[in-house]
Each structure stands twice: as structure tokens, then as C-alpha cells.
PDB file of C-alpha atoms and ligand atoms in Angstrom:
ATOM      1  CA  UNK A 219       4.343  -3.018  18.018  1.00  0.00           C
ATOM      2  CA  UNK A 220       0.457  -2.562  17.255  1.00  0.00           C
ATOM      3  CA  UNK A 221      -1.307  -5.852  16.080  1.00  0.00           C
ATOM      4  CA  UNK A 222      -2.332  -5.781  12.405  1.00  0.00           C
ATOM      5  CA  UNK A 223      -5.503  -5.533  10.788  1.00  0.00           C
ATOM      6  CA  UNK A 224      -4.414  -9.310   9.217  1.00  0.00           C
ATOM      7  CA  UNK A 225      -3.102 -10.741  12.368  1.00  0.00           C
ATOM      8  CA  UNK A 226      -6.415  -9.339  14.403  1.00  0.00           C
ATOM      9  CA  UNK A 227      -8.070 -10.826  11.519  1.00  0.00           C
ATOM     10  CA  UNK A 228      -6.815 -14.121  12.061  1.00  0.00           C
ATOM     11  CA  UNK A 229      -6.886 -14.126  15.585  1.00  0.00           C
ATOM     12  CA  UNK A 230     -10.742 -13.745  14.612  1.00  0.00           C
ATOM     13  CA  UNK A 231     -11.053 -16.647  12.473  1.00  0.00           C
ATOM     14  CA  UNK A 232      -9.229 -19.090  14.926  1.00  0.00           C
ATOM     15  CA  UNK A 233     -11.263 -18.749  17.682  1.00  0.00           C
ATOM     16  CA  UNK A 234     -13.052 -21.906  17.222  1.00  0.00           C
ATOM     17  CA  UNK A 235     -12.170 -25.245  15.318  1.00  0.00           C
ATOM     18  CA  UNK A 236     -15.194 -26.283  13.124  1.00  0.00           C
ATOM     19  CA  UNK A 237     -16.909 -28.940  14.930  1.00  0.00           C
ATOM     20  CA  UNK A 238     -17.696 -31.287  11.529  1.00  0.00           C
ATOM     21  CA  UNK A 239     -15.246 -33.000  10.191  1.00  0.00           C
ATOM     22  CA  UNK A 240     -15.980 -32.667   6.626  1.00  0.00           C
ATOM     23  CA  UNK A 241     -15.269 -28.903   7.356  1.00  0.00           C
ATOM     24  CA  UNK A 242     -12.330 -29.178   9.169  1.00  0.00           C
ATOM     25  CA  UNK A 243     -10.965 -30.884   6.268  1.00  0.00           C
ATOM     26  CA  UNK A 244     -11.866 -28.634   3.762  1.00  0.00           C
ATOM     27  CA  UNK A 245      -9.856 -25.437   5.747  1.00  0.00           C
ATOM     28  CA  UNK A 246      -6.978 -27.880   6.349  1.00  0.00           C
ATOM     29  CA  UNK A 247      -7.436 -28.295   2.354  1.00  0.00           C
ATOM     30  CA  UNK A 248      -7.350 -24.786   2.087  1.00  0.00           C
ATOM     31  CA  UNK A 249      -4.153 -24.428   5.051  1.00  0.00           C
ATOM     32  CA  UNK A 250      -2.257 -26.779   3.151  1.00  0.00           C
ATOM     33  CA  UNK A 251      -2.697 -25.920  -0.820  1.00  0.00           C
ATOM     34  CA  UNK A 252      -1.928 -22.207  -0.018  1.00  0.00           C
ATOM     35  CA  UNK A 253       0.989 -23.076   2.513  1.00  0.00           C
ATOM     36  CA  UNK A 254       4.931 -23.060   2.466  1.00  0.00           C
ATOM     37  CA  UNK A 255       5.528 -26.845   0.539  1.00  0.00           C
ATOM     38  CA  UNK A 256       2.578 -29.509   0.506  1.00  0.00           C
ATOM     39  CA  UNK A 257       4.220 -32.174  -1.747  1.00  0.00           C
ATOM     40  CA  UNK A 258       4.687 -35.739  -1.437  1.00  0.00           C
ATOM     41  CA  UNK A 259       7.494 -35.898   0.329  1.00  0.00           C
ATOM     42  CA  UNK A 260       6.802 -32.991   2.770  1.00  0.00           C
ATOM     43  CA  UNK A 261       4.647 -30.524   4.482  1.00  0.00           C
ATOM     44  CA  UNK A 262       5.624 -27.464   5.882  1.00  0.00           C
ATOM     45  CA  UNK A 263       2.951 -24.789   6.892  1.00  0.00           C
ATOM     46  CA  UNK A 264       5.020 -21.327   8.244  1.00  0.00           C
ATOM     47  CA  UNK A 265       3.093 -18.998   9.813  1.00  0.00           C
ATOM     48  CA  UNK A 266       3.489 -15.844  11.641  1.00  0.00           C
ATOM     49  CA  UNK A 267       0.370 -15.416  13.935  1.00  0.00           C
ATOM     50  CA  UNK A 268       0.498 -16.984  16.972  1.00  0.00           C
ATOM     51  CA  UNK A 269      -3.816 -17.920  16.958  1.00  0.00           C
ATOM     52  CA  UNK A 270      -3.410 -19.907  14.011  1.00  0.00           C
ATOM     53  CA  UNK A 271      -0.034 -21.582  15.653  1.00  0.00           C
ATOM     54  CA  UNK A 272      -2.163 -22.614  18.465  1.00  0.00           C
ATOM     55  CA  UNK A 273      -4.949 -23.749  16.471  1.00  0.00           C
ATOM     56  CA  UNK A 274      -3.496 -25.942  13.946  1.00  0.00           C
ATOM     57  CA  UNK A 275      -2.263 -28.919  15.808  1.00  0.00           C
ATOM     58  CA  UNK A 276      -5.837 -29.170  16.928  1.00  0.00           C
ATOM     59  CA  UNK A 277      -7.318 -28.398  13.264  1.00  0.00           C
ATOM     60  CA  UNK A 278      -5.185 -31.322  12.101  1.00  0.00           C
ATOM     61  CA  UNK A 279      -6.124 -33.636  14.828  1.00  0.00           C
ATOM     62  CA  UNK A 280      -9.871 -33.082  14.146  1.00  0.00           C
ATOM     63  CA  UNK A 281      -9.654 -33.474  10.351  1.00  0.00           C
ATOM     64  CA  UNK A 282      -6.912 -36.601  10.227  1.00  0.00           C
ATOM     65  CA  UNK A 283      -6.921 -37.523  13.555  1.00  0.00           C
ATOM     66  CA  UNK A 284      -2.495 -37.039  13.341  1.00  0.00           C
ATOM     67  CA  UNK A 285      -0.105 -35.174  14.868  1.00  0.00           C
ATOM     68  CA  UNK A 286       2.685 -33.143  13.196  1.00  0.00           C
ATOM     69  CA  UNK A 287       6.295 -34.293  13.090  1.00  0.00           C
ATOM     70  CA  UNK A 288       7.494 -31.043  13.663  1.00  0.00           C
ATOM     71  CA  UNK A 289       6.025 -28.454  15.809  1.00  0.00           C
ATOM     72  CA  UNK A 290       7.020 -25.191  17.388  1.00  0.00           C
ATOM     73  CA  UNK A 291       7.923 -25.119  20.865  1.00  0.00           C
ATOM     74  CA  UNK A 292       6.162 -22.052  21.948  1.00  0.00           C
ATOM     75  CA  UNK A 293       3.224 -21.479  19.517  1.00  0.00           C
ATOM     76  CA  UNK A 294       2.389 -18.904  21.388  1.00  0.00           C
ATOM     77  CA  UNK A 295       5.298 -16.730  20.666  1.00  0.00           C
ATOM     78  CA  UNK A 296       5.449 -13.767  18.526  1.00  0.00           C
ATOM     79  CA  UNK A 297       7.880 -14.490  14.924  1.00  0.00           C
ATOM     80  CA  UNK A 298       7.743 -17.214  12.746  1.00  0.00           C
ATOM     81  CA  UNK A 299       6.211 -21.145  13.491  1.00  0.00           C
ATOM     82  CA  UNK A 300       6.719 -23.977  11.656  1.00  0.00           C
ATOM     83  CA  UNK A 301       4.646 -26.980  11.263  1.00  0.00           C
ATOM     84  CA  UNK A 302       5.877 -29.944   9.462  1.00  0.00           C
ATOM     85  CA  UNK A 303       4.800 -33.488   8.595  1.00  0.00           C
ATOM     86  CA  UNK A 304       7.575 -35.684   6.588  1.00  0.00           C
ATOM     87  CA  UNK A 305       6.459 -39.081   8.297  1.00  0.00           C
ATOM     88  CA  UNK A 306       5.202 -41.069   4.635  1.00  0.00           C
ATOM     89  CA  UNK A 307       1.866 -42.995   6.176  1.00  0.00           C
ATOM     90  CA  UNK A 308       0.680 -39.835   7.627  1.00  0.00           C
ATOM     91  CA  UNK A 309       1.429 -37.745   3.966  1.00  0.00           C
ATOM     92  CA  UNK A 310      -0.548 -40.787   2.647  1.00  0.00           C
ATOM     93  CA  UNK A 311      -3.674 -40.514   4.587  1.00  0.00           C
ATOM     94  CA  UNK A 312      -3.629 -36.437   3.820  1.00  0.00           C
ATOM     95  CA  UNK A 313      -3.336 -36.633  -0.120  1.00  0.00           C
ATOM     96  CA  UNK A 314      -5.946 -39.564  -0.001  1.00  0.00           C
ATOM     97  CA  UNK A 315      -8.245 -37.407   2.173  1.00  0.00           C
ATOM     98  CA  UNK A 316      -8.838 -34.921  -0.689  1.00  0.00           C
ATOM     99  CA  UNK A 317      -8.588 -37.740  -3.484  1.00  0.00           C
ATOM    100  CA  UNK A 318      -5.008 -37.215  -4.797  1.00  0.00           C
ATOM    101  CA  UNK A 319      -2.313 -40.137  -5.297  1.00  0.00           C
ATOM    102  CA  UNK A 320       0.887 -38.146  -4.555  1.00  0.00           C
ATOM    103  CA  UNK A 321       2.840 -40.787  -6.414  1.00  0.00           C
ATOM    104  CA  UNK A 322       1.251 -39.808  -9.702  1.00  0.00           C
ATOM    105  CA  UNK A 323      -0.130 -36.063  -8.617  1.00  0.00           C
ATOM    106  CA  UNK A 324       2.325 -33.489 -10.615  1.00  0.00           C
ATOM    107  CA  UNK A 325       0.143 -30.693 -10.099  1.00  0.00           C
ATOM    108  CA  UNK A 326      -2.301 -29.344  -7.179  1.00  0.00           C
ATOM    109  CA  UNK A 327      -5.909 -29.129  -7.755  1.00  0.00           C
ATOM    110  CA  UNK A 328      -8.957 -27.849  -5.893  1.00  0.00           C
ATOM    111  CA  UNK A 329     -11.101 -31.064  -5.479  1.00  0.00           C
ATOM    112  CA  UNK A 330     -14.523 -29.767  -5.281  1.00  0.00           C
ATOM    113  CA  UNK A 331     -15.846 -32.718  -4.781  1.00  0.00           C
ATOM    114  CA  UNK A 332     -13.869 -32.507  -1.223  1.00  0.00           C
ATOM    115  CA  UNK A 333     -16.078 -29.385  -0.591  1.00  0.00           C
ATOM    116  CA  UNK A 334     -20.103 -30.399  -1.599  1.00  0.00           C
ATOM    117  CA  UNK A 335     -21.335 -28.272   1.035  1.00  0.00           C
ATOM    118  CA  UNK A 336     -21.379 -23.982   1.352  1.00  0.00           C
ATOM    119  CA  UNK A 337     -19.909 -24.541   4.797  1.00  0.00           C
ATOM    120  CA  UNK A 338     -17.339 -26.354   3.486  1.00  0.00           C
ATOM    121  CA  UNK A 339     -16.269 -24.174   0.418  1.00  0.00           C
ATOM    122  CA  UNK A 340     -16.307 -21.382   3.468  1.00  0.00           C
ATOM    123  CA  UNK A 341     -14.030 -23.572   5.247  1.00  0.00           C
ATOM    124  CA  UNK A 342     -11.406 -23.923   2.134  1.00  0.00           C
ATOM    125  CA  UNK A 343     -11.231 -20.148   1.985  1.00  0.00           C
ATOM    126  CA  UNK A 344     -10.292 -19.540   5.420  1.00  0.00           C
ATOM    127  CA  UNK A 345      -7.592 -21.824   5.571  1.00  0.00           C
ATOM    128  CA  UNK A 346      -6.474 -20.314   2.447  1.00  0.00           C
ATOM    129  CA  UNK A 347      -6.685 -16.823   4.098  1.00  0.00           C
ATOM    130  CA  UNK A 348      -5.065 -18.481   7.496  1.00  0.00           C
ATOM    131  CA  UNK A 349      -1.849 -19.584   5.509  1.00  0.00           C
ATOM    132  CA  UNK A 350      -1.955 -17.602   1.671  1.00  0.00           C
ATOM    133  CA  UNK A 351      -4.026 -14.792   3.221  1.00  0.00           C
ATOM    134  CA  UNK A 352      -3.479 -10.852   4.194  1.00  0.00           C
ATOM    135  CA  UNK A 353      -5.473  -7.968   4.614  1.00  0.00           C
ATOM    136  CA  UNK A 354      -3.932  -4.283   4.670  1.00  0.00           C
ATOM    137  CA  UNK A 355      -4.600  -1.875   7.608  1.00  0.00           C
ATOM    138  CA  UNK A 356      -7.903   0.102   6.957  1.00  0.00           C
ATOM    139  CA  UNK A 357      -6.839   2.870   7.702  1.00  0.00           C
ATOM    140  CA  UNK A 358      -5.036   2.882   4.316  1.00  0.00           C
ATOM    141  CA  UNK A 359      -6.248   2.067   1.127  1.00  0.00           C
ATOM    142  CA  UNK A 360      -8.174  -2.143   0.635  1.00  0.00           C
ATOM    143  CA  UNK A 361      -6.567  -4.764  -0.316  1.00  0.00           C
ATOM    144  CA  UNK A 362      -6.929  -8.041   0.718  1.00  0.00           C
ATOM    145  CA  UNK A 363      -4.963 -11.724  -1.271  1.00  0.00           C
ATOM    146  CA  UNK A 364      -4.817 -14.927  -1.395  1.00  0.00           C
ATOM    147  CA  UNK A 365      -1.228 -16.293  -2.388  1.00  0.00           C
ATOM    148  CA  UNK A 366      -0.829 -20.011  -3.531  1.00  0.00           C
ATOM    149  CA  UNK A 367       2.093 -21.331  -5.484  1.00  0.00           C
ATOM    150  CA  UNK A 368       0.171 -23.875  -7.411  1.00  0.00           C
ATOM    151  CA  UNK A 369      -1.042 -22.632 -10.647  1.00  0.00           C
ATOM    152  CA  UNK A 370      -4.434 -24.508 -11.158  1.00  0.00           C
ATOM    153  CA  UNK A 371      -4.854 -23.944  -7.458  1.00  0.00           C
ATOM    154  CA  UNK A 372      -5.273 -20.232  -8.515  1.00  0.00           C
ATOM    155  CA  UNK A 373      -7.117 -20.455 -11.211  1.00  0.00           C
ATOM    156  CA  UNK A 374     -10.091 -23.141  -9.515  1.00  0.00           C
ATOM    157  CA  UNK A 375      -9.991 -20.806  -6.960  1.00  0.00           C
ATOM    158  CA  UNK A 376     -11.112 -17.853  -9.229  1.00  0.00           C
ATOM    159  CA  UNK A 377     -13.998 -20.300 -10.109  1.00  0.00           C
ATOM    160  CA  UNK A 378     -14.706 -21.167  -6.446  1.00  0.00           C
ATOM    161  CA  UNK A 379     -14.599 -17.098  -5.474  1.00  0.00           C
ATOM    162  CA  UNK A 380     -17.183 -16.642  -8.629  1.00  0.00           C
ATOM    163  CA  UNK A 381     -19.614 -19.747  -7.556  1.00  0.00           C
ATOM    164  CA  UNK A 382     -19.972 -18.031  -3.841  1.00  0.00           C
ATOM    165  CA  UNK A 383     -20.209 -14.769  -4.955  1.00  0.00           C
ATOM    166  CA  UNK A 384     -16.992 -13.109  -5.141  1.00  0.00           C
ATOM    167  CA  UNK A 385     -15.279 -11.608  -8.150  1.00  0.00           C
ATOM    168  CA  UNK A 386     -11.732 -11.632  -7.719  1.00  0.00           C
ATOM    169  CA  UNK A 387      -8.796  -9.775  -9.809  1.00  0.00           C
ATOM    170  CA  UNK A 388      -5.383 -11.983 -10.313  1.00  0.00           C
ATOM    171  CA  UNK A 389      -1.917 -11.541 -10.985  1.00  0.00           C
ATOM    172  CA  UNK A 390       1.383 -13.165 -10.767  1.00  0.00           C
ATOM    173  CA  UNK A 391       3.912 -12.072  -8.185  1.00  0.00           C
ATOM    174  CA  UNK A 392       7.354 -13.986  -8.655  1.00  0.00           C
ATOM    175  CA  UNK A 393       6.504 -17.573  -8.927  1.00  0.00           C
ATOM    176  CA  UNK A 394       3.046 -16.912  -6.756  1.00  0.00           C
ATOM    177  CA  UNK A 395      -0.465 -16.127  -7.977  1.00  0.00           C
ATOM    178  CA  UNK A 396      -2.078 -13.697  -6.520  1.00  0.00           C
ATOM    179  CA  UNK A 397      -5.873 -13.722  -6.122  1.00  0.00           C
ATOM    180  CA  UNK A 398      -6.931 -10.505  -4.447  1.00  0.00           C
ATOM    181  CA  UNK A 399      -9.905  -8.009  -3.982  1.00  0.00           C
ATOM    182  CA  UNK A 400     -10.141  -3.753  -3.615  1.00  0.00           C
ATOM    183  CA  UNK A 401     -13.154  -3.127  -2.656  1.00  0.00           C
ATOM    184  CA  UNK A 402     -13.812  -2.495   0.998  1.00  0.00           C
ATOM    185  CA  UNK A 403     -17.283  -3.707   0.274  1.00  0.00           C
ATOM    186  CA  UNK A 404     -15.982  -6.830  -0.934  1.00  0.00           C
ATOM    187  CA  UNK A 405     -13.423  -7.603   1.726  1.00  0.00           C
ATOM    188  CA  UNK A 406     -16.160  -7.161   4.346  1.00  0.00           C
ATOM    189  CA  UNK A 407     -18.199  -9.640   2.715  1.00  0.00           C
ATOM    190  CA  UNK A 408     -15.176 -12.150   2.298  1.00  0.00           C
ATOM    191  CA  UNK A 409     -13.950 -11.695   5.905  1.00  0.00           C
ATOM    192  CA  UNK A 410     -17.960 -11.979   7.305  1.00  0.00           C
ATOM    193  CA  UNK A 411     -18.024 -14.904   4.931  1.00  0.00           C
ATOM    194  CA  UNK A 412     -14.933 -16.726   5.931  1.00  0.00           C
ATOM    195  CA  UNK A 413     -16.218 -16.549   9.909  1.00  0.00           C
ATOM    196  CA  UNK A 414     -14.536 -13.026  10.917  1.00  0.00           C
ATOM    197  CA  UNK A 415     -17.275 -10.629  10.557  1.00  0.00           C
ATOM    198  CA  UNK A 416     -16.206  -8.516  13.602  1.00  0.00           C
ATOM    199  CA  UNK A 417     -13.212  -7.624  11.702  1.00  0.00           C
ATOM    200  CA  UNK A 418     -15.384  -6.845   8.489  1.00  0.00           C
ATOM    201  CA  UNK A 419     -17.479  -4.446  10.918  1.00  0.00           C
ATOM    202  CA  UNK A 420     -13.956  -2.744  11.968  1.00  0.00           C
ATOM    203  CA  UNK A 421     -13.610  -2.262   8.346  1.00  0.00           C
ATOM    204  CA  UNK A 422     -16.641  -0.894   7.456  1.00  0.00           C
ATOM    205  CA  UNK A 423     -16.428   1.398  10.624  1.00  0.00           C
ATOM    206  CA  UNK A 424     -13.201   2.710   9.356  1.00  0.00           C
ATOM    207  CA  UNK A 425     -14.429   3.836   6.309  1.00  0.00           C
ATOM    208  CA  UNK A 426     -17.081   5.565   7.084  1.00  0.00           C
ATOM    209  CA  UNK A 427     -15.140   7.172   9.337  1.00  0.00           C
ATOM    210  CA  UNK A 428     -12.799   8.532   6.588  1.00  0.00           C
ATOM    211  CA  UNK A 429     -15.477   9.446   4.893  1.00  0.00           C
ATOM    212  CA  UNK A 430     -17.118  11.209   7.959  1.00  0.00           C
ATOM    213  CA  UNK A 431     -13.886  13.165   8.524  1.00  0.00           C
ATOM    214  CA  UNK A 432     -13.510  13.975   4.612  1.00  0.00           C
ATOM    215  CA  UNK A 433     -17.404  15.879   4.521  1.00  0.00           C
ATOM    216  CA  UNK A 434     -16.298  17.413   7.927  1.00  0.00           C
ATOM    217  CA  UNK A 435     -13.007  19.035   6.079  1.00  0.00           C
ATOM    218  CA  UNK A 436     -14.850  19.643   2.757  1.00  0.00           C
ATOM    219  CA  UNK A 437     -17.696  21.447   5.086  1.00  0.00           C
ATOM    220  CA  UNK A 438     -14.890  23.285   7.029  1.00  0.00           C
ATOM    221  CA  UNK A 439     -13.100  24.355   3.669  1.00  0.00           C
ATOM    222  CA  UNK A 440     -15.868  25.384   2.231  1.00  0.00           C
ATOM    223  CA  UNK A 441     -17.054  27.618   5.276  1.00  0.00           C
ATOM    224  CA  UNK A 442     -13.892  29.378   5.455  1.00  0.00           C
ATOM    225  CA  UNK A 443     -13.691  29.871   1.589  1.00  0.00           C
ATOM    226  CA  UNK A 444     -16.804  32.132   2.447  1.00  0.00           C
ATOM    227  CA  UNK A 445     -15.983  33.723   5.564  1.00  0.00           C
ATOM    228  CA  UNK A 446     -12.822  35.200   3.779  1.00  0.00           C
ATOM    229  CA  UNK A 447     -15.083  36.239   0.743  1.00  0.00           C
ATOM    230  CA  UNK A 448     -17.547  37.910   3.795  1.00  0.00           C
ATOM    231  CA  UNK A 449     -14.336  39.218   5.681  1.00  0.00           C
ATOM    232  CA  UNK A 450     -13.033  40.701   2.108  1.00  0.00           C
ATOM    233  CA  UNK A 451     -16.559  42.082   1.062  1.00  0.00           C
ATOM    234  CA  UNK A 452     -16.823  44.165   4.757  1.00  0.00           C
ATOM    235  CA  UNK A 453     -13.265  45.699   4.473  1.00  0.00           C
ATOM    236  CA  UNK A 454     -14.397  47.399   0.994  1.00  0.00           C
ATOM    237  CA  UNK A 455     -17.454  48.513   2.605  1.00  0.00           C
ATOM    238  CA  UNK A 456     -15.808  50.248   5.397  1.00  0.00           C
ATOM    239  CA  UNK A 457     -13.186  51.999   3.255  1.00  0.00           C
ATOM    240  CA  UNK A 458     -16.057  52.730   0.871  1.00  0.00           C
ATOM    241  CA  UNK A 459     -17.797  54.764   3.431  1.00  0.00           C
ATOM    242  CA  UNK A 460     -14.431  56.310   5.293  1.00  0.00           C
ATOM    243  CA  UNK A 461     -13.840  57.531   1.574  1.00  0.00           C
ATOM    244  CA  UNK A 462     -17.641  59.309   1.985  1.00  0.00           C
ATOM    245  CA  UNK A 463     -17.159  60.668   4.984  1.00  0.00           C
ATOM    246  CA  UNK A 464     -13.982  61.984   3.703  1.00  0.00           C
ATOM    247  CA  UNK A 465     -15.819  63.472   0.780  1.00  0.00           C
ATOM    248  CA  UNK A 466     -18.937  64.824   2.967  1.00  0.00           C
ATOM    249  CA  UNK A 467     -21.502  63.131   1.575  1.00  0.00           C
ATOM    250  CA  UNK A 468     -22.296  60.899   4.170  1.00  0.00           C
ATOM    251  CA  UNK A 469     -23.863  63.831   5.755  1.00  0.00           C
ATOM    252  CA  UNK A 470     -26.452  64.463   2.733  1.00  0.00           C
ATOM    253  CA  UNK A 471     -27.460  60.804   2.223  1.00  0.00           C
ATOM    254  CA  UNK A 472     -30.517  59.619   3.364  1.00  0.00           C
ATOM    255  CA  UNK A 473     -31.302  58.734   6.820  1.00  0.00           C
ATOM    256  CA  UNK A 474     -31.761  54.754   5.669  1.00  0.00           C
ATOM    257  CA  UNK A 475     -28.060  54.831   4.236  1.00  0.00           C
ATOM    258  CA  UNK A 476     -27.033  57.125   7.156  1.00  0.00           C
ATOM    259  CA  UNK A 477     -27.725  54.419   9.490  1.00  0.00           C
ATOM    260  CA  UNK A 478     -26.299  51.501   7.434  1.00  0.00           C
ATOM    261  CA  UNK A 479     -23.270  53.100   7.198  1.00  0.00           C
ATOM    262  CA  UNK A 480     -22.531  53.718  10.769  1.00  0.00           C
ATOM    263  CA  UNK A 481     -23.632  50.541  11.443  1.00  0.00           C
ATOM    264  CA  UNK A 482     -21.292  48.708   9.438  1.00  0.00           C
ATOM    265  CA  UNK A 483     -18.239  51.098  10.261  1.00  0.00           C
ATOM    266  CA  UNK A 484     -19.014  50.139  13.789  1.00  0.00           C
ATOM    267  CA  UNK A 485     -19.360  46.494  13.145  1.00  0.00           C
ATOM    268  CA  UNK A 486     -16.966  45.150  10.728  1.00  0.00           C
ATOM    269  CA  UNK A 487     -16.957  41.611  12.173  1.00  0.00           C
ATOM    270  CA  UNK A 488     -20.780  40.987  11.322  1.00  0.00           C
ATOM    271  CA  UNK A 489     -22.637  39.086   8.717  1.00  0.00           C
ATOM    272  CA  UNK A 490     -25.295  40.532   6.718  1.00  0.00           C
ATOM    273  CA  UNK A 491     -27.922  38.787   8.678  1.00  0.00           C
ATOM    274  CA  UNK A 492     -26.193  40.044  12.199  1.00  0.00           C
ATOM    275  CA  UNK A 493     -26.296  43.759  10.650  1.00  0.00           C
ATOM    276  CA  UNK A 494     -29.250  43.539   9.109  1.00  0.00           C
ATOM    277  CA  UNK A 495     -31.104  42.678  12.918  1.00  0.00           C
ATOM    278  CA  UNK A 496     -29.399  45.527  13.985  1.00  0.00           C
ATOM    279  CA  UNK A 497     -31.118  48.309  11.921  1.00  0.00           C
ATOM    280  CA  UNK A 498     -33.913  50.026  13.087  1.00  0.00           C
ATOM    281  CA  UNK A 499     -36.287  49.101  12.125  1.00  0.00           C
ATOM    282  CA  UNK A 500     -34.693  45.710  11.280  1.00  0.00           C
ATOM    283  CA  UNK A 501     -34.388  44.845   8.001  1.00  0.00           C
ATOM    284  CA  UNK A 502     -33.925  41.783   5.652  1.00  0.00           C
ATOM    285  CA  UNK A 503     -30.552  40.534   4.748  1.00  0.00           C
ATOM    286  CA  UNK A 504     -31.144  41.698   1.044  1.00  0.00           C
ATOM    287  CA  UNK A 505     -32.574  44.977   1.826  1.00  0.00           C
ATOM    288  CA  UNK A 506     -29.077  45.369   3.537  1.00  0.00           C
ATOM    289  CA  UNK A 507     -27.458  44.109   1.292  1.00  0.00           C
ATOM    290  CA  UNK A 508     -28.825  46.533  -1.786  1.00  0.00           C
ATOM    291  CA  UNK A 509     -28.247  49.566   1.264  1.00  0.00           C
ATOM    292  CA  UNK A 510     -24.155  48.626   1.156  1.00  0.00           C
ATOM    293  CA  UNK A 511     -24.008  48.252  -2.607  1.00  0.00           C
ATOM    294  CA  UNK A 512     -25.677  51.368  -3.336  1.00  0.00           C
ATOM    295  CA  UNK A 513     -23.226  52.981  -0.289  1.00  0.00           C
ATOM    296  CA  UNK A 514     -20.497  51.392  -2.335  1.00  0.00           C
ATOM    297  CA  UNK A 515     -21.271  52.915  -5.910  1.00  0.00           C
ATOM    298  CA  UNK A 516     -21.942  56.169  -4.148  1.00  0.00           C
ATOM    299  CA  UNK A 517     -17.911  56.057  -2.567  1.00  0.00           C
ATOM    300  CA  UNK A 518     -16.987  55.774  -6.560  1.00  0.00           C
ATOM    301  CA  UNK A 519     -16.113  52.311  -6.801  1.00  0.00           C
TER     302      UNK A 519
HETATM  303 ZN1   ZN B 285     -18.315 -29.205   5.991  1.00  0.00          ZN
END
């Protein structure tokens, strides 16, 4: 099975853990409010690339310094992983990190104040896009989303996507909200943004490619369109002046006409410009062109 524009995506984006803290945080912020369940009582992050599977036991360790309870045996397996963390002092310490008392929390929020710097808010987003995230194939048409669960999640995350720079589109998909962009302009900005900018390049590549190969068709189109209207307009010009000869008054026309007419008879296949080189004297393309009209009215037609 080819790899996936999202999973070659995310292979992109885990190819290094950040190095400051206060960013790893913030994408484990982002991992964990656009994951499977982040409640409480539980956290369960499923995931079906096998880069972020690798990465996020060391993502987790750099941000909270803890281990998860549950973790797949072979992260580095194709299918589904899951990551878990039920242990209570360990949920604790996680909530606390971003400001929120689980005992009293009903609802998810972004806490922006857990993301001061750019870096940071950059972090968020791609551990939103690692967990909540896809990008279609660009070969089709672009589309890229973020899927959370949490309502005010979505909508702060709207805000956050407006204070970097993006504007975002949302809708509702079951009991998910879907935050998600069209414009292949866009999506290579996100994806450069959120630390995968070979992947935006791909993107960008692809489309001008499909819009290389769509001139190259139009061009192609439009150059047979007016070979067959060339091809069309020589076939009436030869049975114009077989119908002359027929007649006999080839013989009487002019020695300028004469000429024409033999040499289009002879050479059906050319363009004006080929048969116009080939008079003698040569003459211009419109010159030949008024010699074969007038050769034309002459037949009767
Ligand atoms: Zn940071």
C-alpha cells in the first residue's frame, strides 16, 4: 500500500522532538485536546502512523518527565497504537501543567496563557495535526482538518488559526468539530508553519504540475481544433480545382492561379505557409491565401 500524503506528512513533523520544554508542552497540549479521551479519569491517544507512535513516549517524557501506563508493543508497526495514562498522580501533574483542575474542569479549553510564545502556538497546532489532523492526497482536490471533540476547543482554535494568520472554515461532523482549510495555498503555509515544509513543497509541486499538464492539453486541444479546420479547408480546395479541371478552365486561368493550383493538388498535407514557400517566386501566406479563395469562387462554390 502507498504511504499517504497525511502519514508522509507526519512522518515529517516527527522527526525531531522540540528541544524546549515550554514547546514540548504546548504540542503535547495540542496531542492531547484533539486526541481519543483526555478526561480526568483517563487518557487515551490512538494513532495510526507509526512516526508519531515512536515519538510520543519521548514527547511525553520531555514535557512531564512520565511515562505512559499503556503503550504499544511494537510502535513501529503498521495499524492502530494506543497510548494510555489512567495512573491519577500522573493525570494530576498533566491537567495542572496547562492550568486546569480536572476535579472541577467540565469543559476543555485552549489555555493561551500555556502558549505565550509563536513557537509555542506552532507547537499546539502540530500536535493537534499529529492526533486531530489529516491532509488529502494532492493529487486530488485540498483539504486539510483538524478534528477535536471538545467544543470550545474548536472554537479557541478558530481564534488561535486567525491570531497566526490562518482563516479557517468549520463544521460539525457527528459529535466532532471540524476545523479545516481548501486552499492549497493555505495548507502549504499551515504544513511549512507547523514544521513540515517539505511536504508543503510536495504540495505546491503537485499543483503546478496539474496545472502544467492542464495548459499542455488545452494547447494540444486547441492545436488540433485547427489542424482539422486546415485539414477541412485543403480538401475543398482540391475538389474545388478537380471540379476546374473538369470544367477546362484551369487551362485559361492565369499562370499565378495555374501554379497555385497544381501546387496544392499536389500537396494536400501542407499549410499555407509550407505552400506558400513553394511558389515561384515564393509568396506570402496571404497572397496564397487570396490565390485559393479566388480558385475556389472560380470552381462555383
Ligand atoms: Zn515554546
Amino acid at each position: 500500500m502507498a504511504v499517504s500524503f497525511s502519514a508522509e506528512t507526519k512522518e515529517e513533523l516527527c522527526r525531531e522532538v522540540p528541544s524546549s520544554r515550554c514547546c514540548a508542552q504546548a504540542e503535547a497540549y495540542g496531542v492531547l485536546l484533539f486526541c481519543t479521551a483526555f478526561s480526568s479519569s483517563e487518557i487515551r491517544i490512538i494513532t495510526g502512523s507509526s512516526a508519531f507512535s515512536q515519538r510520543l513516549p519521548a514527547l511525553f517524557r520531555r514535557a512531564f518527565h512520565l511515562e505512559f501506563d499503556q503503550d504499544p508493543d511494537r510502535p513501529d508497526h503498521p495499524g492502530k497504537q494506543v497510548f494510555g495514562i489512567t495512573e491519577p498522580k500522573k493525570l494530576c501533574a498533566i491537567h495542572e501543567a496547562f492550568g486546569s483542575d480536572p476535579s472541577i474542569t467540565l469543559a476543555h479549553h485552549i489555555n493561551l496563557a500555556a502558549l505565550e510564545e509563536d513557537s509555542c502556538r506552532t507547537a499546539f497546532l502540530r500536535g493537534a495535526f499529529l492526533t486531530g489532523g489529516s491532509v488529502s492526497d494532492p493529487d486530488g482536490s485540498y483539504h486539510l482538518e483538524l478534528v477535536t471533540s471538545h467544543y470550545h476547543v474548536s472554537r479557541e482554535l478558530f481564534s488561535l488559526l486567525l491570531e497566526v494568520g490562518f482563516n479557517p472554515k468549520q463544521t460539525t461532523r457527528k459529535s466532532n468539530y471540524v476545523t479545516y482549510f481548501k486552499q492549497s495555498e493555505t495548507i502549504a503555509d499551515f504544513l511549512t508553519a507547523i514544521g513540515a515544509p517539505l511536504a508543503a513543497m510536495k504540495l505546491m509541486n503537485a499543483k503546478l504540475e496539474k496545472h502544467l499538464r492542464g495548459s499542455v492539453n488545452r494547447r494540444v486541444n486547441c492545436d488540433s481544433a485547427n489542424l482539422d479546420k486546415a485539414v477541412d479547408a485543403a480538401l475543398d480546395q482540391v475538389e474545388a480545382i478537380k471540379r476546374l479541371k473538369r470544367s477546362g478552365l484551369l487551362e485559361d486561368l492565369p499562370e499565378k492561379l495555374k501554379q497555385t493550383a497544381w501546387l496544392r493538388s499536389e500537396h494536400p498535407e501542407l499549410t499555407l505557409s509550407q505552400l506558400a514557400v513553394l511558389c515561384d517566386p515564393p509568396v506570402t501566406k496571404s497572397c496564397l491565401n487570396h490565390r485559393l479563395r479566388k480558385l475556389m469562387e472560380l470552381s462555383g462554390r
